[in-house]
N, C-alpha and C. Protein backbone atom coordinates (compact mmCIF):
# COMPACT_ATOMS: atom_id res chain seq x y z
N UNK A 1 12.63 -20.27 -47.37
CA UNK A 1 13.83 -19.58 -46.93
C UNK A 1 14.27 -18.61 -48.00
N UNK A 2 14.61 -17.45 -47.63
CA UNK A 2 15.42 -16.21 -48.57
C UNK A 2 16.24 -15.78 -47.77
N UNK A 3 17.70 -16.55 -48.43
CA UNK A 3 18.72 -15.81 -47.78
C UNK A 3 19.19 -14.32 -48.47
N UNK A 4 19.59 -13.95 -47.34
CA UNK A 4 20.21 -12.72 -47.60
C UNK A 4 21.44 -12.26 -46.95
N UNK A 5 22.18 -11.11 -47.17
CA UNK A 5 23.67 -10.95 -47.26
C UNK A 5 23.76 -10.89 -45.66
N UNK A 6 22.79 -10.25 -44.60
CA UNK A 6 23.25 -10.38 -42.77
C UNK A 6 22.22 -11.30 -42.23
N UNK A 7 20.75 -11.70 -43.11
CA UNK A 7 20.50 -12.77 -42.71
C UNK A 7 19.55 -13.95 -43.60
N UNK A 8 18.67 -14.61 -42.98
CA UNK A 8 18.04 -15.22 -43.36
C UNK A 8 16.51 -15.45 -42.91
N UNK A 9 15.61 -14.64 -44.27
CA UNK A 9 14.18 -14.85 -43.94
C UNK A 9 13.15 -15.93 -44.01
N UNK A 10 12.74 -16.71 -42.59
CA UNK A 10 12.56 -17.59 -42.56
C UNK A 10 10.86 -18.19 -42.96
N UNK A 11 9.85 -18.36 -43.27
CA UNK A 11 8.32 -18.20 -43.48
C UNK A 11 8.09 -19.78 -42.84
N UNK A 12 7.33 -19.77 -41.93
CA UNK A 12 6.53 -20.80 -41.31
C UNK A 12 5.38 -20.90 -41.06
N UNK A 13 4.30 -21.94 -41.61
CA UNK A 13 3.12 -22.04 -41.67
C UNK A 13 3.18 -22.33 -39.93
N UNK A 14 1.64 -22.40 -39.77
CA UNK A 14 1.40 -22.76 -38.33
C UNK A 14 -0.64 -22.71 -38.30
N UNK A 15 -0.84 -23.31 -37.43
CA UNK A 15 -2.03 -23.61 -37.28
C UNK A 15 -3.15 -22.65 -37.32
N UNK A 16 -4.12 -21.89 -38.16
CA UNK A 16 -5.06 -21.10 -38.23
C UNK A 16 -5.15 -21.04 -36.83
N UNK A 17 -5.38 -21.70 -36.01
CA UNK A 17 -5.87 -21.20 -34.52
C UNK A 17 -4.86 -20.00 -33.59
N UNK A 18 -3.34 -19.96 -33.96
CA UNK A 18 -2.75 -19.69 -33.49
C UNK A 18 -2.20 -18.12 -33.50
N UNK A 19 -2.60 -18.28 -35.10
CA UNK A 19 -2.36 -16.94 -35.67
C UNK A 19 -3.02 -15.33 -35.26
N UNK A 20 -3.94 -15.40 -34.40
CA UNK A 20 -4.46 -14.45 -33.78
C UNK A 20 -3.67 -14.11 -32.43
N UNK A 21 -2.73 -14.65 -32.34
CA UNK A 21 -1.43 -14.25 -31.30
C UNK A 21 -0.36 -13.98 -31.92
N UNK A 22 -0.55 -13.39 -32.96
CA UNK A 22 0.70 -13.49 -33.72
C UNK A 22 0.50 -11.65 -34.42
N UNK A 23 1.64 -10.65 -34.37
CA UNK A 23 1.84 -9.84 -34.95
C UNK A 23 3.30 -9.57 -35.30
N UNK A 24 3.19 -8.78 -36.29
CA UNK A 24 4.19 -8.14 -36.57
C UNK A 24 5.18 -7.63 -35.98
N UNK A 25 6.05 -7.59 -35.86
CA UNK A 25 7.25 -7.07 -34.08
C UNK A 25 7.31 -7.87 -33.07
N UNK A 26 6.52 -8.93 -32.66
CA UNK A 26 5.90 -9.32 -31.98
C UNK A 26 6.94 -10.60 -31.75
N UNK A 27 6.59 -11.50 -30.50
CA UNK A 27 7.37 -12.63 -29.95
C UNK A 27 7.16 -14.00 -30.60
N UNK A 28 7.81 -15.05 -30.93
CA UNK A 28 7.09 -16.18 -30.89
C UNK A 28 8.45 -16.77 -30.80
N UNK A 29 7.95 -18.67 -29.97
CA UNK A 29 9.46 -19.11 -30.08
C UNK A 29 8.97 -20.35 -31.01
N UNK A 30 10.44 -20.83 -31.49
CA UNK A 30 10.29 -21.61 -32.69
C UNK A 30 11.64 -22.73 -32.08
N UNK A 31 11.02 -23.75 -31.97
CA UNK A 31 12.00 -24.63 -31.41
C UNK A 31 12.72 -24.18 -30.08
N UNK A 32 12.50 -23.49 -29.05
CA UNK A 32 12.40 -22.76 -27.79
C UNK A 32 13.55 -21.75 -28.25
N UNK A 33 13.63 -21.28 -29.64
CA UNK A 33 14.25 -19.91 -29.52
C UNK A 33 13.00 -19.15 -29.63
N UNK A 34 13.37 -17.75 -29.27
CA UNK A 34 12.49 -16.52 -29.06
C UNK A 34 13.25 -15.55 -30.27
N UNK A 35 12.07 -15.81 -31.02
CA UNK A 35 12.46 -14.75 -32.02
C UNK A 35 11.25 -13.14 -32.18
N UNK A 36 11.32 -12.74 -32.98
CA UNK A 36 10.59 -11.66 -33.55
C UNK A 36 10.04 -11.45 -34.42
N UNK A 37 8.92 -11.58 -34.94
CA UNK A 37 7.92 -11.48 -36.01
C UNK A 37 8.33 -10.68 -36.68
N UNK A 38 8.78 -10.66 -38.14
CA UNK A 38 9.10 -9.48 -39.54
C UNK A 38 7.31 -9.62 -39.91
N UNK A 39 6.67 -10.60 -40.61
CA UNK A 39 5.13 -10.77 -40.73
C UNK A 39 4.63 -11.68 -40.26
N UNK A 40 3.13 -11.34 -40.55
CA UNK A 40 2.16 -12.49 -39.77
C UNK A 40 0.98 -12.48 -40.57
N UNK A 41 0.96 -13.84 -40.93
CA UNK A 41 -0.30 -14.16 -41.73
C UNK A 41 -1.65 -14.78 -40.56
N UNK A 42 -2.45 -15.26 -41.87
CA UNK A 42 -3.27 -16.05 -41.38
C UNK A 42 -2.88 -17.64 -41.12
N UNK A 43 -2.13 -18.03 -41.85
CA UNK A 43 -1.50 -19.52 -41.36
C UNK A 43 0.21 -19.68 -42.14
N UNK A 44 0.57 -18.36 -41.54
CA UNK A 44 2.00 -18.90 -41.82
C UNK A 44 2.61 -17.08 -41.11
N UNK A 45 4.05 -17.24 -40.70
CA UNK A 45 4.50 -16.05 -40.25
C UNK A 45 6.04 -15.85 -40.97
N UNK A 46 6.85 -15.03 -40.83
CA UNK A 46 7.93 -15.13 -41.27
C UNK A 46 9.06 -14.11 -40.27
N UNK A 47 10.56 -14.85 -39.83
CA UNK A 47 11.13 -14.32 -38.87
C UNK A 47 12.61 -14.04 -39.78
N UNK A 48 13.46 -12.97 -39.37
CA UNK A 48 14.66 -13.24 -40.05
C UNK A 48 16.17 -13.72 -38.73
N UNK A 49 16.59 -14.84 -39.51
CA UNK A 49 17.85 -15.26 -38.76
C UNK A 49 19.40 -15.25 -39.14
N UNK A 50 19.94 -14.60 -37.90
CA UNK A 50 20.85 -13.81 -38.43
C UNK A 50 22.24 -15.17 -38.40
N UNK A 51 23.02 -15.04 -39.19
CA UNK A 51 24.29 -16.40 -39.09
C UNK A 51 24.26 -16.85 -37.81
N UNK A 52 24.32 -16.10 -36.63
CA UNK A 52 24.88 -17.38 -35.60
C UNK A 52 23.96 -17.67 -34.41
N UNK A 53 22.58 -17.48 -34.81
CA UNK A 53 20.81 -18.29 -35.00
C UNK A 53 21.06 -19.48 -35.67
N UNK A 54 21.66 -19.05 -36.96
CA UNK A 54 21.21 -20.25 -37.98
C UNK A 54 22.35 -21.39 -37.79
N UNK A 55 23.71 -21.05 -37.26
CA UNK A 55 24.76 -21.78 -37.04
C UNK A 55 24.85 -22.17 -35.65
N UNK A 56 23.89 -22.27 -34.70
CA UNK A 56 23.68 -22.73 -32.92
C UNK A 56 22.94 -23.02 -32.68
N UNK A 57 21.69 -23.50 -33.79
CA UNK A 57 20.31 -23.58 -33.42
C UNK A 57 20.06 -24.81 -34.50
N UNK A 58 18.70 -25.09 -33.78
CA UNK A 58 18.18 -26.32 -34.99
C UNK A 58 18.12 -25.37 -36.43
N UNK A 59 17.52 -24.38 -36.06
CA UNK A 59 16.85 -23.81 -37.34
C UNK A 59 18.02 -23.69 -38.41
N UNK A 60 18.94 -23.84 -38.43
CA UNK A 60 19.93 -23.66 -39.24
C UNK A 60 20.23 -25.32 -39.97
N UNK A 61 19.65 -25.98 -39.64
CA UNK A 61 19.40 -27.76 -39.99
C UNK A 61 18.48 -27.98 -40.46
N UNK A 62 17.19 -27.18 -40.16
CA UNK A 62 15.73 -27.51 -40.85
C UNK A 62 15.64 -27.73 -42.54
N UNK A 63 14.71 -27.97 -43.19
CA UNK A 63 14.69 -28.16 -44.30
C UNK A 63 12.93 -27.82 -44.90
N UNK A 64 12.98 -26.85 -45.66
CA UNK A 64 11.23 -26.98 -45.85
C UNK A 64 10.56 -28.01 -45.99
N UNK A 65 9.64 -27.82 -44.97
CA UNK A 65 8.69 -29.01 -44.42
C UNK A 65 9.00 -29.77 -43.22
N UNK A 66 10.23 -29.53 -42.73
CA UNK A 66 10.39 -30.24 -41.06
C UNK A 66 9.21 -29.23 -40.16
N UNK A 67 8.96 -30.54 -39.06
CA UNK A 67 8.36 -29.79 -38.14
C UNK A 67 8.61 -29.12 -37.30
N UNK A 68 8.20 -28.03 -36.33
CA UNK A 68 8.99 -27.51 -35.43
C UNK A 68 8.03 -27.34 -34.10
N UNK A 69 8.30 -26.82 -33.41
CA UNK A 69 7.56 -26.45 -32.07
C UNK A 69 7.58 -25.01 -31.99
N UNK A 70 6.05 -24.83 -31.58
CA UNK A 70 5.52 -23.52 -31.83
C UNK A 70 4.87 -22.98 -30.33
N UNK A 71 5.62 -21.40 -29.95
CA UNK A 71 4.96 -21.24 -28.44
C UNK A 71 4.41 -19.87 -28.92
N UNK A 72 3.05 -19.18 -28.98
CA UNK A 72 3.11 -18.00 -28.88
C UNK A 72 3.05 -17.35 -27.72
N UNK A 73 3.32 -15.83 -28.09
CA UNK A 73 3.43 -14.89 -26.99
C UNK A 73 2.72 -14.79 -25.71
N UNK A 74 3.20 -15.31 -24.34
CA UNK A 74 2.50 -15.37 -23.21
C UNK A 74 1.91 -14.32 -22.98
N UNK A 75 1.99 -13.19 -23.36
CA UNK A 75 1.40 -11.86 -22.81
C UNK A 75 0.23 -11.61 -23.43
N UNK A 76 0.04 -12.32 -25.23
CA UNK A 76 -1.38 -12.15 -26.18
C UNK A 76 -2.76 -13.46 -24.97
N UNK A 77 -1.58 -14.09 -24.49
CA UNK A 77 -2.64 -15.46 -23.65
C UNK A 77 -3.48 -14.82 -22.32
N UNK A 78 -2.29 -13.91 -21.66
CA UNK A 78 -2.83 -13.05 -20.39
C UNK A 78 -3.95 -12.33 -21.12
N UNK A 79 -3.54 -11.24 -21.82
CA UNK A 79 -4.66 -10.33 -21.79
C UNK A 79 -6.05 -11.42 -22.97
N UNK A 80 -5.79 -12.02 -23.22
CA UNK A 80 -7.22 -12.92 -24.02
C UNK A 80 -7.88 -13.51 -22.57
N UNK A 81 -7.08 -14.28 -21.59
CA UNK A 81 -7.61 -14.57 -20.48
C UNK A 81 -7.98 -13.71 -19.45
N UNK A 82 -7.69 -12.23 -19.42
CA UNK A 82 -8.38 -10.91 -18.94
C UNK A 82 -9.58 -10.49 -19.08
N UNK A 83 -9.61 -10.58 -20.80
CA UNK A 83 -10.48 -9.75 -21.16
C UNK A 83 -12.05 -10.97 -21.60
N UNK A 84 -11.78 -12.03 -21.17
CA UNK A 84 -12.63 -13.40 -21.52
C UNK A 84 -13.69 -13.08 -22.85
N UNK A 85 -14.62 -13.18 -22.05
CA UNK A 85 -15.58 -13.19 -23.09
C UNK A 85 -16.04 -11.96 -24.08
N UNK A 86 -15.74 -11.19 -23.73
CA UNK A 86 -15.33 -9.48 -23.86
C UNK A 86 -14.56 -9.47 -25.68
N UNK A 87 -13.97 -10.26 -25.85
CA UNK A 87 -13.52 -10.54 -26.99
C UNK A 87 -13.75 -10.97 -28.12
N UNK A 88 -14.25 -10.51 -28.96
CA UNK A 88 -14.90 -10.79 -30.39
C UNK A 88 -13.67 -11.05 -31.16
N UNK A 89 -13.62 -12.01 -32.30
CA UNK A 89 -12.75 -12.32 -33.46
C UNK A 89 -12.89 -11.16 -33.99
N UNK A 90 -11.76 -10.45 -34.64
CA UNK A 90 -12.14 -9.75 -35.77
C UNK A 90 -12.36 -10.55 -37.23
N UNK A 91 -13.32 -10.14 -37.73
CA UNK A 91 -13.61 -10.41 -39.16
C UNK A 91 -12.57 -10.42 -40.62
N UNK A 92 -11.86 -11.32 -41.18
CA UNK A 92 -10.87 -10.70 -41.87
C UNK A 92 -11.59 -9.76 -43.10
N UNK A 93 -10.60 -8.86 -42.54
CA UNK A 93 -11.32 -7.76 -43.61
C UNK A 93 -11.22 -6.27 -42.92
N UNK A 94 -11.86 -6.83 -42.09
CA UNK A 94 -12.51 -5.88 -41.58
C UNK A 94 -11.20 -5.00 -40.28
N UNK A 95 -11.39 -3.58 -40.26
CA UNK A 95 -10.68 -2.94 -39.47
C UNK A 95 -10.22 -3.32 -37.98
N UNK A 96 -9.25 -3.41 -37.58
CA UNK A 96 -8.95 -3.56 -35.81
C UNK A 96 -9.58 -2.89 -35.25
């Protein structure tokens, strides 16, 4: 956690598998809020929450290292299930 003066930046690990649904700007919910991706790693992301997120929500109770519930973006699931087999990993490293 890094708080800051309108909010609070939050960093959450999450499962290598998951993280390829995961970008920058991008959706994910965290304890069935729907927030917005600031970054996105390979096994961890980070969201910022603003006071009254953090004061109506679990996330404002958490403590580093509680667990949480993790949904990514239904729309990265459609088009992966579109485009099936058609889809290669990218290589880290290597260009999009």
């Amino acid at each position: 956690r890094e708080p800051g003066e309108r909010w609070e930046v939050v960093t959450v690990s999450l499962p290598a598998e998951l993280s390829r649904y995961l970008v920058g700007k991008g959706s994910i919910t965290v304890d069935g809020i729907s927030l917005t991706v600031v970054d996105a790693g390979d096994d961890r992301f980070s969201v910022a929450l603003i006071p009254t997120t953090l004061a109506l929500t679990t996330l404002g109770h958490k403590a580093p290292g509680d667990p949480v519930n993790l949904e990514v973006d239904v729309v990265a699931k459609y088009v992966e299930r579109m485009l099936g087999d058609r889809v290669q990993p990218i290589a880290q490293g290597e260009p999009a």
